[in-house]
């Protein structure tokens, strides 16, 4: 989590510097303490005052500005940083960092820090793909820098290519992942499913349910931010992709089963958060079904029960979305499906339904007392579930 983390946000002089303002604002909204350091070139593109207003902290632009305390600015920033994020990182600053040059406040801070460093290169396509830049990026990666690859798309010059700054949500995700690298799930592999499956009727229609995917995405993000290597198997959702995890896109229950079987060959835990359809059309029409004179009857057959059928020595967590007899129905699924944990969720309760930002759940365990949790954000629910997974994994060692 970003709360109270000190993030030194380094901004170098690329046109994407204006997007760093949005990043600074979002980091502050998440509770981070953001200290901005700008190169002289960056100050030609965006006023330091913009960042000062957004972060509530003075912006450092000059090596030789007298420091308010007895501290030497670049050393104190380097020491107090939990992480340094350079967004955008130009070809110039990348090459300076690769060579160990320290001729301004930002490169000095980078050289003086022991904190993890994330960089988001952004520049013209030709500069980005230039072997010099790519070599320098490889050098930084080899030294432990986390490099977020530039995105493909329209560049400031009007041409199309690699060099765009990735989405701010992706940069935020990678910052959180980097901060959590040594978390309690470090070295663990976690498979998470999310969304509602789509069972095709014909090429244009399908049967699905109300699942938004938010709970599954929250679990995937939380596991990532506690150091796990995460595979997210997801149906199409309207959500921003989860950065820093291996995403497998599927639609149907059958496809989800195949992906889960493959992903769980080597895993420590499977969390089946997805709302898997229980029935699918017996046949999928090859062509769009045309409207006839009468009604239409669909014959449905059972989908595979993924949680019951997938075998392995990993921890299994299920979700029971119920509208009545919550605990007894969930308890039946816990034993019937051979699970370690089931998260019982009354989807008809206020603030707890599909698509909401919050959830109210009871965590039932094969061994241990049930945990009846108050209404909380889906991210907080995810953390509570992972506390239990983490405990079980420690016991397994
Ligand atoms: N699940 C699954 N495969 C299915 C159906 C459900 O793996 N075909 C998983 C879900 O991902 C969830 C758990 O089983 O983690 C419970 O899902 P739920 O829909 O509540 O239970 P069902 O077994 O489908 O029972 P019912 O719909 O009758 O309540």
Coordinates of C-alpha atoms in Angstrom, one line a residue, residues 159-328:
X159 CA 4.3 9.5 -35.8
X160 CA 3.3 6.1 -34.5
X161 CA 5.7 3.9 -32.6
X162 CA 7.2 2.9 -29.3
X163 CA 8.1 5.7 -26.9
X164 CA 4.8 6.7 -25.3
X165 CA 4.6 6.9 -21.5
X166 CA 2.5 3.9 -20.3
X167 CA -0.8 4.6 -18.6
X168 CA -0.6 6.2 -15.2
X169 CA -2.5 3.3 -13.6
X170 CA 0.2 0.9 -15.0
X171 CA 3.0 3.1 -13.5
X172 CA 1.2 3.2 -10.2
X173 CA 0.8 -0.6 -10.2
X174 CA 4.5 -1.2 -10.9
X175 CA 5.5 1.3 -8.1
X176 CA 3.3 -0.6 -5.7
X177 CA 4.6 -4.0 -6.8
X178 CA 8.2 -2.7 -6.4
X179 CA 7.5 -1.4 -2.9
X180 CA 6.0 -4.8 -2.0
X181 CA 8.8 -7.0 -3.4
X182 CA 9.8 -8.3 0.0
X183 CA 6.3 -8.8 1.3
X184 CA 5.0 -11.9 3.1
X185 CA 4.1 -13.6 -0.3
X186 CA 7.6 -13.0 -1.8
X187 CA 8.6 -16.1 -3.8
X188 CA 5.0 -17.5 -3.8
X189 CA 3.0 -18.1 -7.0
X190 CA -0.7 -17.2 -6.8
X191 CA -3.3 -17.9 -9.4
X192 CA -6.4 -15.7 -9.3
X193 CA -9.6 -16.0 -11.5
X194 CA -11.9 -13.0 -12.1
X195 CA -15.0 -11.9 -13.8
X196 CA -18.1 -13.7 -15.0
X197 CA -17.7 -16.3 -17.7
X198 CA -19.4 -15.9 -21.0
X199 CA -21.1 -19.0 -22.5
X200 CA -21.7 -18.5 -26.2
X201 CA -25.1 -19.0 -27.8
X202 CA -24.0 -18.0 -31.3
X203 CA -21.3 -15.7 -32.6
X204 CA -23.0 -12.6 -31.2
X205 CA -24.7 -13.7 -28.1
X206 CA -23.8 -15.3 -24.8
X207 CA -25.0 -16.1 -21.3
X208 CA -23.2 -14.4 -18.4
X209 CA -23.8 -13.0 -14.9
X210 CA -23.4 -9.7 -13.1
X211 CA -19.8 -10.2 -11.9
X212 CA -17.7 -7.0 -12.5
X213 CA -14.3 -8.6 -11.8
X214 CA -13.5 -6.0 -9.2
X215 CA -13.0 -8.5 -6.3
X216 CA -10.7 -10.7 -8.4
X217 CA -8.7 -7.8 -9.6
X218 CA -8.4 -6.5 -6.0
X219 CA -7.1 -9.9 -4.9
X220 CA -4.6 -10.0 -7.8
X221 CA -3.3 -6.5 -7.0
X222 CA -3.0 -7.2 -3.3
X223 CA -1.1 -10.5 -3.9
X224 CA 1.2 -8.7 -6.3
X225 CA 1.9 -5.9 -3.8
X226 CA 2.8 -8.5 -1.1
X227 CA 5.5 -9.9 -3.4
X228 CA 3.8 -12.8 -5.1
X229 CA 4.2 -13.8 -8.7
X230 CA 0.6 -13.6 -9.9
X231 CA -1.3 -15.1 -12.8
X232 CA -4.7 -13.5 -13.4
X233 CA -7.1 -15.5 -15.5
X234 CA -9.9 -13.1 -16.4
X235 CA -13.0 -12.8 -18.5
X236 CA -13.5 -9.5 -20.4
X237 CA -14.2 -6.7 -17.8
X238 CA -14.3 -3.0 -18.1
X239 CA -11.5 -2.7 -15.6
X240 CA -8.0 -1.3 -16.1
X241 CA -5.5 -4.1 -16.7
X242 CA -3.6 -5.2 -13.6
X243 CA 0.1 -4.2 -14.1
X244 CA 2.9 -6.5 -13.2
X245 CA 1.0 -9.7 -13.4
X246 CA 0.7 -12.4 -16.0
X247 CA -2.8 -11.9 -17.5
X248 CA -4.6 -14.7 -19.4
X249 CA -7.7 -13.6 -21.2
X250 CA -10.5 -16.2 -21.5
X251 CA -14.3 -16.1 -22.0
X252 CA -16.0 -19.4 -21.2
X253 CA -15.9 -21.8 -18.2
X254 CA -14.3 -24.4 -20.3
X255 CA -11.5 -22.0 -21.3
X256 CA -11.1 -20.9 -17.7
X257 CA -10.7 -24.5 -16.7
X258 CA -8.0 -25.1 -19.3
X259 CA -6.2 -22.0 -18.2
X260 CA -6.5 -22.9 -14.5
X261 CA -5.2 -26.4 -15.0
X262 CA -2.2 -25.0 -16.9
X263 CA -1.4 -22.2 -14.4
X264 CA -1.7 -24.4 -11.4
X265 CA 0.9 -27.0 -12.5
X266 CA 3.3 -24.8 -10.4
X267 CA 1.4 -22.7 -7.9
X268 CA 1.1 -22.2 -4.2
X269 CA -2.5 -21.1 -4.1
X270 CA -5.5 -20.8 -6.3
X271 CA -8.1 -18.2 -5.6
X272 CA -11.3 -18.8 -7.6
X273 CA -12.9 -15.4 -7.4
X274 CA -14.6 -15.7 -10.8
X275 CA -18.3 -16.2 -11.1
X276 CA -18.3 -19.3 -13.3
X277 CA -21.5 -20.0 -15.1
X278 CA -23.0 -23.3 -14.0
X279 CA -24.6 -24.0 -17.4
X280 CA -23.7 -23.4 -21.0
X281 CA -25.7 -23.9 -24.2
X282 CA -25.4 -27.5 -25.3
X283 CA -24.4 -26.3 -28.8
X284 CA -23.1 -23.0 -30.0
X285 CA -24.7 -22.0 -33.3
X286 CA -22.1 -21.4 -36.0
X287 CA -24.2 -18.5 -37.5
X288 CA -26.3 -15.8 -35.8
X289 CA -29.7 -17.3 -34.8
X290 CA -32.4 -15.5 -36.8
X291 CA -35.6 -14.4 -35.2
X292 CA -38.4 -17.0 -35.9
X293 CA -42.1 -16.8 -35.6
X294 CA -42.3 -18.4 -32.1
X295 CA -40.2 -18.5 -29.0
X296 CA -36.7 -19.9 -28.6
X297 CA -35.7 -22.8 -26.3
X298 CA -32.1 -23.2 -25.4
X299 CA -30.8 -26.5 -24.1
X300 CA -28.2 -26.0 -21.4
X301 CA -25.7 -28.5 -20.0
X302 CA -23.4 -28.2 -17.0
X303 CA -20.0 -26.5 -17.2
X304 CA -17.1 -28.2 -15.5
X305 CA -16.8 -27.4 -11.8
X306 CA -13.3 -26.0 -11.9
X307 CA -12.6 -25.9 -8.2
X308 CA -13.8 -29.4 -7.6
X309 CA -12.0 -30.8 -10.7
X310 CA -8.6 -29.2 -10.5
X311 CA -6.1 -31.2 -8.5
X312 CA -2.8 -30.4 -6.8
X313 CA -1.2 -29.7 -3.5
X314 CA -1.8 -26.0 -3.5
X315 CA -4.1 -23.9 -1.2
X316 CA -7.6 -23.6 -2.7
X317 CA -9.8 -20.7 -2.0
X318 CA -13.4 -20.4 -3.2
X319 CA -16.0 -17.6 -3.1
X320 CA -19.6 -18.4 -2.4
X321 CA -21.9 -15.7 -3.7
X322 CA -25.3 -16.4 -2.1
X323 CA -28.6 -14.6 -1.7
X324 CA -29.9 -16.8 1.2
X325 CA -28.6 -19.2 3.9
X326 CA -25.1 -17.7 3.4
X327 CA -23.1 -19.6 6.0
X328 CA -24.6 -23.0 5.6

